[in-house]
Short mmCIF file of N, CA and C in Angstrom, two decimals:
data_model
loop_
_atom_site.label_atom_id
_atom_site.label_comp_id
_atom_site.label_asym_id
_atom_site.label_seq_id
_atom_site.Cartn_x
_atom_site.Cartn_y
_atom_site.Cartn_z
N MET A 1 64.99 181.22 97.40
CA MET A 1 65.22 182.29 98.36
C MET A 1 64.99 183.62 97.66
N THR A 2 64.27 184.49 98.29
CA THR A 2 64.00 185.78 97.70
C THR A 2 65.01 186.83 98.14
N ASP A 3 65.62 186.64 99.28
CA ASP A 3 66.60 187.60 99.77
C ASP A 3 67.93 186.87 99.99
N GLU A 4 68.79 186.96 98.99
CA GLU A 4 70.07 186.26 99.01
C GLU A 4 70.95 186.79 100.14
N PRO A 5 71.77 185.89 100.72
CA PRO A 5 72.70 186.33 101.77
C PRO A 5 73.70 187.35 101.21
N THR A 6 73.96 188.38 101.98
CA THR A 6 74.95 189.37 101.59
C THR A 6 75.98 189.46 102.70
N GLY A 7 77.19 189.76 102.35
CA GLY A 7 78.23 189.89 103.36
C GLY A 7 78.77 188.54 103.80
N ILE A 8 79.94 188.57 104.35
CA ILE A 8 80.63 187.34 104.73
C ILE A 8 79.92 186.59 105.86
N VAL A 9 79.35 187.31 106.82
CA VAL A 9 78.66 186.65 107.93
C VAL A 9 77.44 185.88 107.42
N GLU A 10 76.62 186.53 106.61
CA GLU A 10 75.41 185.87 106.10
C GLU A 10 75.76 184.70 105.19
N ARG A 11 76.78 184.85 104.34
CA ARG A 11 77.19 183.73 103.48
C ARG A 11 77.74 182.59 104.33
N GLY A 12 78.46 182.92 105.39
CA GLY A 12 78.98 181.89 106.30
C GLY A 12 77.86 181.15 107.02
N LEU A 13 76.83 181.88 107.45
CA LEU A 13 75.69 181.24 108.11
C LEU A 13 74.93 180.33 107.14
N HIS A 14 74.80 180.78 105.89
CA HIS A 14 74.16 179.94 104.87
C HIS A 14 74.96 178.66 104.66
N ALA A 15 76.27 178.78 104.53
CA ALA A 15 77.13 177.61 104.34
C ALA A 15 77.05 176.68 105.55
N PHE A 16 77.03 177.25 106.75
CA PHE A 16 76.90 176.44 107.96
C PHE A 16 75.59 175.64 107.92
N GLY A 17 74.49 176.30 107.57
CA GLY A 17 73.19 175.62 107.50
C GLY A 17 73.19 174.51 106.47
N TYR A 18 73.83 174.75 105.33
CA TYR A 18 73.89 173.74 104.28
C TYR A 18 74.67 172.52 104.74
N VAL A 19 75.82 172.73 105.35
CA VAL A 19 76.65 171.62 105.84
C VAL A 19 75.95 170.90 106.99
N ALA A 20 75.37 171.67 107.92
CA ALA A 20 74.66 171.06 109.06
C ALA A 20 73.48 170.22 108.59
N ALA A 21 72.87 170.60 107.48
CA ALA A 21 71.71 169.88 106.95
C ALA A 21 72.05 168.43 106.59
N PHE A 22 73.29 168.18 106.18
CA PHE A 22 73.68 166.80 105.86
C PHE A 22 73.55 165.91 107.08
N VAL A 23 73.84 166.46 108.25
CA VAL A 23 73.72 165.70 109.51
C VAL A 23 72.28 165.73 110.01
N LEU A 24 71.69 166.92 110.07
CA LEU A 24 70.34 167.08 110.61
C LEU A 24 69.31 166.24 109.85
N PHE A 25 69.44 166.17 108.54
CA PHE A 25 68.43 165.48 107.73
C PHE A 25 68.89 164.11 107.23
N ALA A 26 69.95 163.57 107.82
CA ALA A 26 70.41 162.22 107.43
C ALA A 26 69.28 161.22 107.67
N GLY A 27 68.91 160.51 106.63
CA GLY A 27 67.85 159.50 106.74
C GLY A 27 66.43 160.06 106.66
N ALA A 28 66.27 161.37 106.61
CA ALA A 28 64.95 161.99 106.52
C ALA A 28 64.68 162.35 105.05
N HIS A 29 63.62 161.78 104.48
CA HIS A 29 63.35 161.99 103.06
C HIS A 29 61.94 162.49 102.76
N THR A 30 61.03 162.43 103.71
CA THR A 30 59.65 162.86 103.48
C THR A 30 59.37 164.12 104.30
N PRO A 31 58.35 164.89 103.92
CA PRO A 31 58.02 166.07 104.71
C PRO A 31 57.83 165.78 106.21
N PRO A 32 57.08 164.73 106.61
CA PRO A 32 56.94 164.49 108.05
C PRO A 32 58.28 164.18 108.74
N GLU A 33 59.16 163.45 108.06
CA GLU A 33 60.47 163.14 108.65
C GLU A 33 61.33 164.40 108.78
N VAL A 34 61.32 165.23 107.75
CA VAL A 34 62.10 166.46 107.77
C VAL A 34 61.56 167.42 108.82
N VAL A 35 60.24 167.54 108.90
CA VAL A 35 59.62 168.44 109.88
C VAL A 35 59.95 168.00 111.30
N ALA A 36 59.97 166.71 111.56
CA ALA A 36 60.34 166.23 112.89
C ALA A 36 61.75 166.69 113.26
N ARG A 37 62.67 166.65 112.30
CA ARG A 37 64.05 167.11 112.55
C ARG A 37 64.09 168.62 112.75
N LEU A 38 63.35 169.35 111.92
CA LEU A 38 63.31 170.81 112.07
C LEU A 38 62.76 171.22 113.43
N ARG A 39 61.69 170.56 113.84
CA ARG A 39 61.09 170.89 115.14
C ARG A 39 62.06 170.60 116.27
N TRP A 40 62.82 169.52 116.16
CA TRP A 40 63.86 169.22 117.15
C TRP A 40 64.90 170.35 117.15
N ALA A 41 65.33 170.78 115.97
CA ALA A 41 66.32 171.86 115.88
C ALA A 41 65.77 173.15 116.46
N TYR A 42 64.52 173.48 116.16
CA TYR A 42 63.89 174.68 116.71
C TYR A 42 63.92 174.64 118.24
N ARG A 43 63.47 173.52 118.79
CA ARG A 43 63.42 173.39 120.26
C ARG A 43 64.81 173.47 120.88
N THR A 44 65.79 172.91 120.20
CA THR A 44 67.17 172.90 120.70
C THR A 44 67.70 174.31 120.89
N VAL A 45 67.31 175.25 120.04
CA VAL A 45 67.79 176.63 120.18
C VAL A 45 66.81 177.51 120.96
N GLY A 46 65.82 176.91 121.62
CA GLY A 46 64.94 177.64 122.51
C GLY A 46 63.66 178.17 121.91
N VAL A 47 63.33 177.75 120.70
CA VAL A 47 62.10 178.20 120.05
C VAL A 47 60.91 177.43 120.64
N GLU A 48 59.83 178.16 120.93
CA GLU A 48 58.61 177.56 121.48
C GLU A 48 57.63 177.26 120.35
N ILE A 49 57.38 175.99 120.10
CA ILE A 49 56.42 175.59 119.07
C ILE A 49 55.02 175.68 119.67
N THR A 50 54.16 176.46 119.02
CA THR A 50 52.82 176.70 119.56
C THR A 50 51.73 175.94 118.82
N ASP A 51 52.01 175.49 117.58
CA ASP A 51 50.99 174.75 116.83
C ASP A 51 51.67 173.99 115.69
N THR A 52 51.07 172.87 115.33
CA THR A 52 51.52 172.10 114.17
C THR A 52 50.28 171.64 113.42
N ALA A 53 50.41 171.51 112.11
CA ALA A 53 49.26 171.07 111.31
C ALA A 53 49.75 170.55 109.96
N THR A 54 48.90 169.77 109.32
CA THR A 54 49.12 169.36 107.94
C THR A 54 47.97 169.93 107.13
N VAL A 55 48.29 170.77 106.15
CA VAL A 55 47.28 171.41 105.31
C VAL A 55 47.67 171.19 103.85
N ASP A 56 46.83 170.50 103.09
CA ASP A 56 47.09 170.24 101.67
C ASP A 56 48.49 169.67 101.45
N ASP A 57 48.85 168.63 102.18
CA ASP A 57 50.15 167.96 102.08
C ASP A 57 51.33 168.85 102.48
N ARG A 58 51.06 169.97 103.11
CA ARG A 58 52.11 170.88 103.59
C ARG A 58 52.15 170.76 105.11
N GLU A 59 53.33 170.41 105.63
CA GLU A 59 53.53 170.31 107.08
C GLU A 59 53.86 171.70 107.62
N LEU A 60 53.02 172.23 108.50
CA LEU A 60 53.20 173.57 109.06
C LEU A 60 53.65 173.50 110.51
N THR A 61 54.51 174.44 110.88
CA THR A 61 54.94 174.60 112.27
C THR A 61 54.82 176.07 112.61
N VAL A 62 54.07 176.38 113.67
CA VAL A 62 53.92 177.76 114.15
C VAL A 62 54.70 177.86 115.45
N PHE A 63 55.45 178.94 115.60
CA PHE A 63 56.33 179.04 116.77
C PHE A 63 56.62 180.49 117.12
N ARG A 64 57.20 180.67 118.31
CA ARG A 64 57.66 181.97 118.78
C ARG A 64 59.16 181.91 118.99
N CYS A 65 59.85 182.88 118.44
CA CYS A 65 61.31 182.94 118.55
C CYS A 65 61.68 183.80 119.76
N PRO A 66 62.43 183.25 120.71
CA PRO A 66 62.79 184.04 121.89
C PRO A 66 63.78 185.16 121.57
N TYR A 67 64.36 185.15 120.38
CA TYR A 67 65.36 186.15 119.99
C TYR A 67 64.76 187.24 119.12
N ARG A 68 63.44 187.22 118.96
CA ARG A 68 62.74 188.12 118.03
C ARG A 68 63.11 189.59 118.21
N ARG A 69 63.28 190.04 119.43
CA ARG A 69 63.55 191.46 119.67
C ARG A 69 65.01 191.74 120.04
N LEU A 70 65.84 190.71 120.08
CA LEU A 70 67.24 190.89 120.42
C LEU A 70 67.92 191.75 119.35
N GLY A 71 68.52 192.83 119.75
CA GLY A 71 69.19 193.74 118.83
C GLY A 71 68.26 194.70 118.13
N ALA A 72 66.96 194.66 118.44
CA ALA A 72 65.98 195.49 117.73
C ALA A 72 66.21 196.98 117.94
N ASP A 73 66.66 197.36 119.14
CA ASP A 73 66.87 198.78 119.40
C ASP A 73 68.02 199.34 118.57
N ARG A 74 68.96 198.51 118.19
CA ARG A 74 70.11 198.98 117.43
C ARG A 74 69.97 198.73 115.93
N TRP A 75 69.47 197.55 115.54
CA TRP A 75 69.45 197.16 114.13
C TRP A 75 68.06 197.04 113.54
N GLY A 76 67.02 197.23 114.33
CA GLY A 76 65.66 197.14 113.80
C GLY A 76 64.95 195.88 114.26
N ALA A 77 63.64 195.92 114.14
CA ALA A 77 62.80 194.81 114.60
C ALA A 77 63.17 193.50 113.91
N LYS A 78 63.22 192.46 114.69
CA LYS A 78 63.43 191.09 114.21
C LYS A 78 64.78 190.89 113.51
N TRP A 79 65.76 191.74 113.76
CA TRP A 79 67.05 191.66 113.10
C TRP A 79 67.71 190.30 113.25
N LEU A 80 67.78 189.79 114.47
CA LEU A 80 68.48 188.52 114.67
C LEU A 80 67.73 187.36 114.02
N CYS A 81 66.43 187.27 114.26
CA CYS A 81 65.65 186.15 113.70
C CYS A 81 65.60 186.21 112.17
N HIS A 82 65.28 187.36 111.62
CA HIS A 82 64.99 187.43 110.20
C HIS A 82 66.14 187.89 109.32
N GLU A 83 67.17 188.45 109.89
CA GLU A 83 68.31 188.86 109.08
C GLU A 83 69.51 187.95 109.24
N LYS A 84 69.63 187.28 110.36
CA LYS A 84 70.81 186.44 110.60
C LYS A 84 70.45 184.96 110.73
N LEU A 85 69.59 184.60 111.68
CA LEU A 85 69.28 183.18 111.87
C LEU A 85 68.61 182.58 110.64
N ASP A 86 67.89 183.37 109.87
CA ASP A 86 67.28 182.86 108.65
C ASP A 86 68.31 182.40 107.64
N ARG A 87 69.53 182.93 107.71
CA ARG A 87 70.58 182.48 106.77
C ARG A 87 70.91 181.00 106.99
N VAL A 88 70.86 180.54 108.25
CA VAL A 88 71.06 179.11 108.52
C VAL A 88 69.92 178.33 107.88
N ASP A 89 68.70 178.80 108.05
CA ASP A 89 67.54 178.15 107.41
C ASP A 89 67.68 178.14 105.90
N ASP A 90 68.26 179.20 105.33
CA ASP A 90 68.47 179.23 103.88
C ASP A 90 69.37 178.08 103.43
N GLY A 91 70.34 177.73 104.27
CA GLY A 91 71.18 176.57 103.97
C GLY A 91 70.36 175.29 103.95
N TYR A 92 69.42 175.19 104.88
CA TYR A 92 68.51 174.03 104.89
C TYR A 92 67.66 174.01 103.62
N VAL A 93 67.15 175.19 103.21
CA VAL A 93 66.33 175.30 102.00
C VAL A 93 67.11 174.77 100.80
N THR A 94 68.35 175.21 100.67
CA THR A 94 69.20 174.79 99.56
C THR A 94 69.41 173.28 99.58
N PHE A 95 69.76 172.74 100.74
CA PHE A 95 70.00 171.30 100.88
C PHE A 95 68.75 170.50 100.53
N LEU A 96 67.62 170.87 101.11
CA LEU A 96 66.39 170.09 100.91
C LEU A 96 65.92 170.14 99.46
N ALA A 97 66.11 171.26 98.79
CA ALA A 97 65.74 171.35 97.38
C ALA A 97 66.68 170.51 96.51
N ARG A 98 67.97 170.59 96.77
CA ARG A 98 68.95 169.87 95.95
C ARG A 98 68.97 168.37 96.19
N HIS A 99 68.84 167.97 97.45
CA HIS A 99 69.09 166.57 97.81
C HIS A 99 67.85 165.77 98.21
N ARG A 100 66.73 166.44 98.47
CA ARG A 100 65.52 165.73 98.91
C ARG A 100 64.29 166.05 98.07
N ASP A 101 64.42 166.98 97.13
CA ASP A 101 63.30 167.42 96.29
C ASP A 101 62.13 167.89 97.16
N LEU A 102 62.48 168.60 98.23
CA LEU A 102 61.47 169.14 99.15
C LEU A 102 61.52 170.65 99.16
N ASP A 103 60.36 171.26 99.31
CA ASP A 103 60.22 172.70 99.38
C ASP A 103 60.05 173.10 100.84
N TYR A 104 61.12 173.63 101.42
CA TYR A 104 61.07 174.14 102.80
C TYR A 104 60.92 175.64 102.73
N GLN A 105 59.78 176.13 103.17
CA GLN A 105 59.56 177.57 103.27
C GLN A 105 60.02 177.99 104.65
N ARG A 106 61.18 178.62 104.70
CA ARG A 106 61.77 178.98 105.99
C ARG A 106 60.85 179.91 106.76
N PRO A 107 61.13 180.12 108.04
CA PRO A 107 60.24 180.92 108.89
C PRO A 107 59.83 182.26 108.28
N ARG A 108 58.55 182.53 108.39
CA ARG A 108 57.94 183.77 107.91
C ARG A 108 57.11 184.37 109.05
N ASP A 109 56.92 185.68 108.98
CA ASP A 109 56.04 186.35 109.95
C ASP A 109 54.61 185.89 109.76
N CYS A 110 53.89 185.79 110.86
CA CYS A 110 52.46 185.46 110.80
C CYS A 110 51.60 186.69 110.55
N ASP A 111 52.22 187.86 110.48
CA ASP A 111 51.48 189.12 110.34
C ASP A 111 50.35 189.05 109.32
N SER A 112 50.61 188.47 108.16
CA SER A 112 49.58 188.44 107.12
C SER A 112 49.14 187.03 106.77
N ALA A 113 49.53 186.05 107.56
CA ALA A 113 49.21 184.65 107.25
C ALA A 113 47.73 184.32 107.46
N GLY A 114 47.13 184.91 108.48
CA GLY A 114 45.71 184.67 108.73
C GLY A 114 45.39 183.46 109.58
N PHE A 115 46.36 182.62 109.87
CA PHE A 115 46.08 181.44 110.69
C PHE A 115 46.91 181.39 111.96
N CYS A 116 47.70 182.41 112.23
CA CYS A 116 48.48 182.45 113.47
C CYS A 116 48.63 183.90 113.91
N ASP A 117 48.91 184.09 115.21
CA ASP A 117 48.96 185.46 115.74
C ASP A 117 50.23 186.18 115.30
N ALA A 118 50.17 187.50 115.31
CA ALA A 118 51.23 188.35 114.79
C ALA A 118 52.56 188.21 115.53
N GLU A 119 52.55 187.72 116.74
CA GLU A 119 53.79 187.55 117.50
C GLU A 119 54.51 186.25 117.15
N SER A 120 53.93 185.46 116.28
CA SER A 120 54.50 184.17 115.93
C SER A 120 55.06 184.18 114.51
N CYS A 121 55.75 183.10 114.18
CA CYS A 121 56.24 182.84 112.84
C CYS A 121 55.80 181.44 112.45
N TYR A 122 55.92 181.11 111.17
CA TYR A 122 55.60 179.76 110.74
C TYR A 122 56.56 179.33 109.64
N SER A 123 56.72 178.03 109.50
CA SER A 123 57.48 177.46 108.40
C SER A 123 56.69 176.28 107.86
N SER A 124 57.04 175.85 106.65
CA SER A 124 56.32 174.72 106.06
C SER A 124 57.25 173.89 105.19
N VAL A 125 56.89 172.62 105.03
CA VAL A 125 57.63 171.69 104.18
C VAL A 125 56.64 170.89 103.36
N THR A 126 56.92 170.75 102.08
CA THR A 126 56.12 169.92 101.18
C THR A 126 57.03 169.39 100.07
N THR A 127 56.52 168.48 99.28
CA THR A 127 57.31 167.99 98.15
C THR A 127 57.33 169.04 97.05
N MET A 128 58.39 169.05 96.25
CA MET A 128 58.51 170.01 95.15
C MET A 128 57.54 169.62 94.05
N GLY A 129 57.11 170.62 93.31
CA GLY A 129 56.30 170.31 92.14
C GLY A 129 54.93 170.64 92.30
#
């Protein structure tokens, strides 16, 4: 993680994601199995998956977050998705690295990715190493 959780709310969201990962990823040990669970979780919270692909053994998911602009007028663009909800994903990152030896790159903006439109985000999963 490049941006560590700060404050009690963000640390709590990270801890929630880590604990939830034990249930969400129970029995899932490979990138395709983990990605199937992540995509289910994304859909459960209302995220629209727009594309999926496997590139160089990396499972990619491209999606649109319905909460992208929620709170933007008060706290800035993408505050809820990238400042708060990502802390739950950080818990998943920690779990998958520690317990599955998998590299989960939590959701990122497509702005500079080159393979998806700027209104979308993407995440990826691959084996460590």
